[in-house]
Every structure is written in structure tokens, then in C-alpha cells.
Tab-separated table of N, CA, C and O and ligand atoms in Angstrom:
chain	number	residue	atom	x	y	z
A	1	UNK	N	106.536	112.108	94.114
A	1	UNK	CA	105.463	111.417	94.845
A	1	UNK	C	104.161	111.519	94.045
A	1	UNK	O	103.726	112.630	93.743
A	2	UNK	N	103.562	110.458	93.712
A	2	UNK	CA	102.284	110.431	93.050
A	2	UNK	C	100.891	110.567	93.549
A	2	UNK	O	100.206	109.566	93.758
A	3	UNK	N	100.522	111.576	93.715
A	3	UNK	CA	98.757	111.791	94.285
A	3	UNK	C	98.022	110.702	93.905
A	3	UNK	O	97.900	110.478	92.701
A	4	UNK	N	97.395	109.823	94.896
A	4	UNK	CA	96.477	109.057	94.571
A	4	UNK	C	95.109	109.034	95.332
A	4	UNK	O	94.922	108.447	96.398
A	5	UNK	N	94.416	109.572	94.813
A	5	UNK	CA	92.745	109.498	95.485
A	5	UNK	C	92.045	108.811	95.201
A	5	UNK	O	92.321	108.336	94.100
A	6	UNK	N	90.905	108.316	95.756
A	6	UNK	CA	89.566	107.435	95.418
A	6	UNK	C	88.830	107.855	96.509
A	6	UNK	O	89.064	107.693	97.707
A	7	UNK	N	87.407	108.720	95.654
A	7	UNK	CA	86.448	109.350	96.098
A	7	UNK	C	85.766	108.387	97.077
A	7	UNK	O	85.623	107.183	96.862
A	8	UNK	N	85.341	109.068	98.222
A	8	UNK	CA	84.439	108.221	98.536
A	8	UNK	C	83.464	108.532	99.346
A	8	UNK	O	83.443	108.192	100.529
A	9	UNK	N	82.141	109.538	98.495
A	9	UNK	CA	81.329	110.124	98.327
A	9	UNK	C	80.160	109.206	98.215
A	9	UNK	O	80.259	108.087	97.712
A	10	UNK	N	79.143	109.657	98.654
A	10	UNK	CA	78.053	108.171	98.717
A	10	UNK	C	78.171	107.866	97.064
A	10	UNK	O	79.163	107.230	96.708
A	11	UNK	N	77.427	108.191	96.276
A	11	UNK	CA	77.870	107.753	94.457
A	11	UNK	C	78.871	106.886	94.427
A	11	UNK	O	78.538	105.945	93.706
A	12	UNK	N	79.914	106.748	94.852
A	12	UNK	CA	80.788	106.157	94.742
A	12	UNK	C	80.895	104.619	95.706
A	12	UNK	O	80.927	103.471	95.262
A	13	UNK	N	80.936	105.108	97.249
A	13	UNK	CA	80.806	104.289	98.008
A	13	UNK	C	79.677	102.778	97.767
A	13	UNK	O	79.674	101.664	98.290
A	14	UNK	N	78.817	103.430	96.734
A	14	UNK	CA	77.303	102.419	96.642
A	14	UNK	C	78.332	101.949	95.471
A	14	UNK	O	78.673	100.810	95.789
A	15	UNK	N	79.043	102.356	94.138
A	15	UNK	CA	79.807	101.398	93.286
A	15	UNK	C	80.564	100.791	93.694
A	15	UNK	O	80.744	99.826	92.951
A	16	UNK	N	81.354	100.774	94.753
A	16	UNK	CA	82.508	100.025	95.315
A	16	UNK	C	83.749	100.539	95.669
A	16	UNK	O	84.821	99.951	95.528
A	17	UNK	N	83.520	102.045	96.296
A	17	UNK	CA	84.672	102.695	96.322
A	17	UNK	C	85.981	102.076	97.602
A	17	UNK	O	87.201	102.221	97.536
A	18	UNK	N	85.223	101.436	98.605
A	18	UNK	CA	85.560	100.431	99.275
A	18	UNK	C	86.094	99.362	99.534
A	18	UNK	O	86.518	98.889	100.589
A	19	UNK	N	86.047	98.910	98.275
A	19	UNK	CA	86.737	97.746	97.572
A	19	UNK	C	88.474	98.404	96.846
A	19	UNK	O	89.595	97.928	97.021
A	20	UNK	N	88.105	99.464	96.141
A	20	UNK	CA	88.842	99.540	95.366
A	20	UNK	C	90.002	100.497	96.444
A	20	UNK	O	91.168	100.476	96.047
A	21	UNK	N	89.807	101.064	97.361
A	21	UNK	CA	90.518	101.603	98.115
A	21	UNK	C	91.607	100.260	99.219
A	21	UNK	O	92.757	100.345	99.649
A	22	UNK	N	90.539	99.124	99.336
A	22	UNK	CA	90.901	97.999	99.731
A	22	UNK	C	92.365	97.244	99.050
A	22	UNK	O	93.344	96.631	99.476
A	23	UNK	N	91.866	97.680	97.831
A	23	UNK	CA	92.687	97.050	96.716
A	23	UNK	C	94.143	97.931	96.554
A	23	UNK	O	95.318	97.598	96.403
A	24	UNK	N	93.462	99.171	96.661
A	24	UNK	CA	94.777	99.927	95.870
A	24	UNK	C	96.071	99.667	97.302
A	24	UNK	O	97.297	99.603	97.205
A	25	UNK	N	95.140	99.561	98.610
A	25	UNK	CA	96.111	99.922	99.884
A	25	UNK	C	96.905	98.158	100.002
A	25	UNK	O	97.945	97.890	100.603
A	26	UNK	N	95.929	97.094	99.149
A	26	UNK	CA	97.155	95.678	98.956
A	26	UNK	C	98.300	96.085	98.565
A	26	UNK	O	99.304	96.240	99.260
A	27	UNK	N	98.103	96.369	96.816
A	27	UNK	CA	99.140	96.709	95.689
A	27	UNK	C	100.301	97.621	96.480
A	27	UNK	O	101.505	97.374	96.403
A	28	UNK	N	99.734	98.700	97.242
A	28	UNK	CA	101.190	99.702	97.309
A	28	UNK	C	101.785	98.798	98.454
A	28	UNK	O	102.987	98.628	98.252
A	29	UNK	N	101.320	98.140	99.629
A	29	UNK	CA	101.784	97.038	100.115
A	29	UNK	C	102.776	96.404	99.510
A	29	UNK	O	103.949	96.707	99.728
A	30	UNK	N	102.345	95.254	98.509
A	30	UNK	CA	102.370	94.343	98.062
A	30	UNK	C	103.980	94.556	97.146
A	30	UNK	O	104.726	93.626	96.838
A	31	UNK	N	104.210	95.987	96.858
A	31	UNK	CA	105.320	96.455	95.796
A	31	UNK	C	105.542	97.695	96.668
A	31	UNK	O	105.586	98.888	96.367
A	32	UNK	N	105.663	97.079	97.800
A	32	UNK	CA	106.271	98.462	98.734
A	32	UNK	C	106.564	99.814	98.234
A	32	UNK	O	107.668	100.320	98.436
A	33	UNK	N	105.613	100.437	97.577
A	33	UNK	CA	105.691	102.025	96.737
A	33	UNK	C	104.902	103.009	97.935
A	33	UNK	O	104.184	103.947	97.588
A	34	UNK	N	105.161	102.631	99.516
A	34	UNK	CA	104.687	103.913	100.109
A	34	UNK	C	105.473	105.072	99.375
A	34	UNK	O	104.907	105.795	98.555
A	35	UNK	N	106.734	105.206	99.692
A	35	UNK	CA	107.497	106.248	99.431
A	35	UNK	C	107.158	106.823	97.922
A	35	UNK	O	107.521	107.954	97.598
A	36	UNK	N	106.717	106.295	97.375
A	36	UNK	CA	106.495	107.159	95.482
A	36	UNK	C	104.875	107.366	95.743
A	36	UNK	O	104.633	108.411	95.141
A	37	UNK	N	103.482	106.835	96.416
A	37	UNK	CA	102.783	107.100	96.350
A	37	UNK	C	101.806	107.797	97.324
A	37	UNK	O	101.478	107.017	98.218
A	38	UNK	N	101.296	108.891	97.424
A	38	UNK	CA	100.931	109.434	98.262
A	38	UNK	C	99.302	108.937	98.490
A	38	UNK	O	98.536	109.173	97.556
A	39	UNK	N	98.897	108.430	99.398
A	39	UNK	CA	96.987	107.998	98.471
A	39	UNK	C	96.009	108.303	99.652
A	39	UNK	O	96.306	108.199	100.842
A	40	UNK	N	95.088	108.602	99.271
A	40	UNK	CA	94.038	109.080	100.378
A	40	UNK	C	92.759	109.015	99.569
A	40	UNK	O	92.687	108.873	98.348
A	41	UNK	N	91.926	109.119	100.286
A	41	UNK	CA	90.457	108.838	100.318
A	41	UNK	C	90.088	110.602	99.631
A	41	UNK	O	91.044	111.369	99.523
A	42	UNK	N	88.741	111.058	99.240
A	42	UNK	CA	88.807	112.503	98.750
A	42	UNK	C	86.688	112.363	99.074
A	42	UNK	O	86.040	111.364	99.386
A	43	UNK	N	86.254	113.660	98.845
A	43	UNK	CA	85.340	113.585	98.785
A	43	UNK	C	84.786	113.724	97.599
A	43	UNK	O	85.538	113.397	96.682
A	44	UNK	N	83.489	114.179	97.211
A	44	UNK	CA	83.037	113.839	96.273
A	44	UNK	C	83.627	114.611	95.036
A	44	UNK	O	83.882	115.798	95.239
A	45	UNK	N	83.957	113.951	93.397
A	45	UNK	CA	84.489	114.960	92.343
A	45	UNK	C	83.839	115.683	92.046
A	45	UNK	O	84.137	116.875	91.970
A	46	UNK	N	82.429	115.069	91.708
A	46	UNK	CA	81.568	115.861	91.233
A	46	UNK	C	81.574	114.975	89.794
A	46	UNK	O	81.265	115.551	88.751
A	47	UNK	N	81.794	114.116	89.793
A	47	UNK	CA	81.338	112.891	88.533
A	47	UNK	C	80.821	111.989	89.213
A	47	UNK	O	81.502	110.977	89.377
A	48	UNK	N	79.502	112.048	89.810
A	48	UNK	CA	78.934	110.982	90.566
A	48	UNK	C	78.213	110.192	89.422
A	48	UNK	O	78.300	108.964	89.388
A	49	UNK	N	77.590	110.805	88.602
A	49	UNK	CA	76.888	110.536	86.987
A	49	UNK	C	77.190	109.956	86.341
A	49	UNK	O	76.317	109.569	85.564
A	50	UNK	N	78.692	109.393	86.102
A	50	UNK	CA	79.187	108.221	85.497
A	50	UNK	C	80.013	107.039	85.703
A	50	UNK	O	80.954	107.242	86.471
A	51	UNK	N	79.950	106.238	85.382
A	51	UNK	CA	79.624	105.039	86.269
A	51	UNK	C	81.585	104.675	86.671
A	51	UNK	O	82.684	105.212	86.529
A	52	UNK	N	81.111	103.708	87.096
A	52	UNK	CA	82.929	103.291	88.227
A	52	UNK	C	83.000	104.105	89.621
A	52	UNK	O	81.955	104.552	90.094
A	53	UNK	N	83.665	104.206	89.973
A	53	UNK	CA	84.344	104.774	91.245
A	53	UNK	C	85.279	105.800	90.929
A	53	UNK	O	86.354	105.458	90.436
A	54	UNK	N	85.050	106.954	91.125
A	54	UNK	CA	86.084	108.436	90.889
A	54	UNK	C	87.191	108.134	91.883
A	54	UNK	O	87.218	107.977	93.103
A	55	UNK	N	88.165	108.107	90.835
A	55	UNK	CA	89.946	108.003	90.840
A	55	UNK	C	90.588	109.065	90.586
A	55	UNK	O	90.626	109.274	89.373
A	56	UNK	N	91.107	109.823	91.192
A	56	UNK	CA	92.259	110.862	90.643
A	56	UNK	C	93.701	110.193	90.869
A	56	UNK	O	93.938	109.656	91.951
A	57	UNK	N	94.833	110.231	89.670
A	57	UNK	CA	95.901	109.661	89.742
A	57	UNK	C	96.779	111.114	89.376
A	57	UNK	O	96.144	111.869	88.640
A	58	UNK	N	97.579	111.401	89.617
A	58	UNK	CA	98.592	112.585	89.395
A	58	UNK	C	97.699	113.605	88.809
A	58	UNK	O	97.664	114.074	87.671
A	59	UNK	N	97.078	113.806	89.723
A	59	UNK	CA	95.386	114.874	89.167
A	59	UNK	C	94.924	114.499	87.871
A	59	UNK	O	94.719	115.506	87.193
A	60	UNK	N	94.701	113.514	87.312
A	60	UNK	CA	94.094	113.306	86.332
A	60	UNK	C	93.049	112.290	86.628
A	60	UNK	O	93.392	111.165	86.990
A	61	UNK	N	91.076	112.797	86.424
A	61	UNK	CA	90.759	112.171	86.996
A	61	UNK	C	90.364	110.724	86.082
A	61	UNK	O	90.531	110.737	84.863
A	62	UNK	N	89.961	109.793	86.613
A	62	UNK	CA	89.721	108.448	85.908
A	62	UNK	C	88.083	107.528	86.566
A	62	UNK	O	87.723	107.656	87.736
A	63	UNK	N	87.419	106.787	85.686
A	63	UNK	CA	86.819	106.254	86.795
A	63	UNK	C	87.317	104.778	86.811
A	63	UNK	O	88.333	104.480	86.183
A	64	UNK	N	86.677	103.931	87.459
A	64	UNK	CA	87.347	102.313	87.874
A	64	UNK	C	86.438	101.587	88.436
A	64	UNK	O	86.458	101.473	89.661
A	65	UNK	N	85.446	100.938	87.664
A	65	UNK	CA	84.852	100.026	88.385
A	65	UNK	C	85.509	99.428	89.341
A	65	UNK	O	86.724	99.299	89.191
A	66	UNK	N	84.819	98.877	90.652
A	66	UNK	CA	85.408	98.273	91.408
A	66	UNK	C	86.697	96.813	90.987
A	66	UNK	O	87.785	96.391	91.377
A	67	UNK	N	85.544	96.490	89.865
A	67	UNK	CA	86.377	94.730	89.792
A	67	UNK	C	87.411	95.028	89.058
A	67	UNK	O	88.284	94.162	89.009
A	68	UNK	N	87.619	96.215	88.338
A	68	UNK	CA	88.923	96.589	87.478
A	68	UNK	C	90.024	97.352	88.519
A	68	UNK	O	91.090	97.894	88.226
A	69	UNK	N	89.552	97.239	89.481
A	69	UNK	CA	90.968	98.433	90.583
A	69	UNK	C	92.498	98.073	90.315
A	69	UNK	O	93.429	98.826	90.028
A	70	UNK	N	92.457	96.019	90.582
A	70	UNK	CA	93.803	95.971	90.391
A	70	UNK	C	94.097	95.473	88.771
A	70	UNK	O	95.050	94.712	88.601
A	71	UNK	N	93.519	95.774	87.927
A	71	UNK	CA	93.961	96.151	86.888
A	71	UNK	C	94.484	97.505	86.535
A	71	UNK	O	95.548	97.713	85.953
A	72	UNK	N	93.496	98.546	87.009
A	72	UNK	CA	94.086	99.677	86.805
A	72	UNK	C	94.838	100.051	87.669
A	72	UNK	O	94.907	101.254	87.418
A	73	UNK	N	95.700	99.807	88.850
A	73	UNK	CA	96.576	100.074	89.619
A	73	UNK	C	97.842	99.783	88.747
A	73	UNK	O	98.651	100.655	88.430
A	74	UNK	N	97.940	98.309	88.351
A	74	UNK	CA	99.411	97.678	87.506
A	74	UNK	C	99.292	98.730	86.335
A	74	UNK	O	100.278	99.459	86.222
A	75	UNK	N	98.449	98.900	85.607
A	75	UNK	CA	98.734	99.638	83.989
A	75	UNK	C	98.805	100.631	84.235
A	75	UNK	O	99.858	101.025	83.734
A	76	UNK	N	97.923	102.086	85.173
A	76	UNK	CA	97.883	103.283	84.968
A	76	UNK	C	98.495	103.745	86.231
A	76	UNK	O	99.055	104.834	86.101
A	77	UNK	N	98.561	103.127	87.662
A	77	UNK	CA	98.846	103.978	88.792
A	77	UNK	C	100.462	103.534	88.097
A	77	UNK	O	100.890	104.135	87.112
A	78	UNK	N	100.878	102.938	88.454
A	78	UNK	CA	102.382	101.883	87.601
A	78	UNK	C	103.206	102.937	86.772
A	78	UNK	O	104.339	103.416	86.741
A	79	UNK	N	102.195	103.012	86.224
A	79	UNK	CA	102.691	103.694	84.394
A	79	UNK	C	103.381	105.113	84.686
A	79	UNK	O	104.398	105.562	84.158
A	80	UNK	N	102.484	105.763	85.760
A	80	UNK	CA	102.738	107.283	85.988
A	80	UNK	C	103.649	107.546	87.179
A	80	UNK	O	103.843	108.701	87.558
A	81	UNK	N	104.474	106.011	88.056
A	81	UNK	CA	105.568	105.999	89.006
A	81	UNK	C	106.605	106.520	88.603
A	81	UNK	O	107.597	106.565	89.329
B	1	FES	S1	80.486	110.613	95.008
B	1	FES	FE1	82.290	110.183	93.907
B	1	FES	S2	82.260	111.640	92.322
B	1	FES	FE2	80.553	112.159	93.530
């Protein structure tokens, strides 16, 4: 089962953490991967300082601008199923 978080800590929430949580909850929809992905909301990483939206994927953290979510869902959440 793959840990999937997206912070959503004000820092984040003001980049689009909202969107991208929007997005990620289509995709596991969309390619029916409840069962391989575990995903939840997290509070803040403590990388509010650089820019995107704080992502942790199989504890590795990442950031993701909003408009890149479902890009990085297909290449990196994908990659690590
Ligand atoms: S608010 Fe997201 S890393 Fe701090």
C-alpha cells in the first residue's frame, strides 16, 4: 500500500493544495487504485518556503505545483505502485 499525503497547511492551501488533493482523489478514482493507495491530507512538513504544494509519496517528500498534480500522479505516484 502506498502512503500518499498532500499537506494542507495554510503555505500550502494558499498554493493550491486543494486542487491538487481534488486531483489526486479523480486519478485513484479514475484507475480504481483505492486498494494500492493509501492517501490523506497531513499537516504542515515544514517546507512551507518552497514553492508547490508539499507531497509525501512512499515517505519521500516532493513538491507539486498545483497545475502539475495530474502530471505528477501518472509519472511519480504510478511509478512507485
Ligand atoms: S504548510 Fe505545507 S509544508 Fe508547511
Amino acid at each position: 500500500m502506498l502512503e500518499l499525503n498532500v499537506c494542507i497547511g495554510t503555505s500550502c492551501h494558499i498554493k493550491g493544495a486543494y486542487n491538487v488533493i481534488q486531483t489526486f482523489q479523480q486519478m485513484i478514482e479514475e484507475k480504481k487504485l483505492h486498494d494500492k493507495i493509501n492517501f490523506k491530507s497531513s499537516f504542515c512538513m515544514k517546507e512551507c518556503a518552497k514553492p508547490g504544494v508539499s507531497v509525501s509519496v512512499g515517505g519521500e517528500k516532493r513538491r507539486v505545483p498545483a497545475e502539475e498534480a495530474r502530471e505528477f500522479f501518472n509519472t511519480v505516484v504510478i511509478g512507485k505502485i
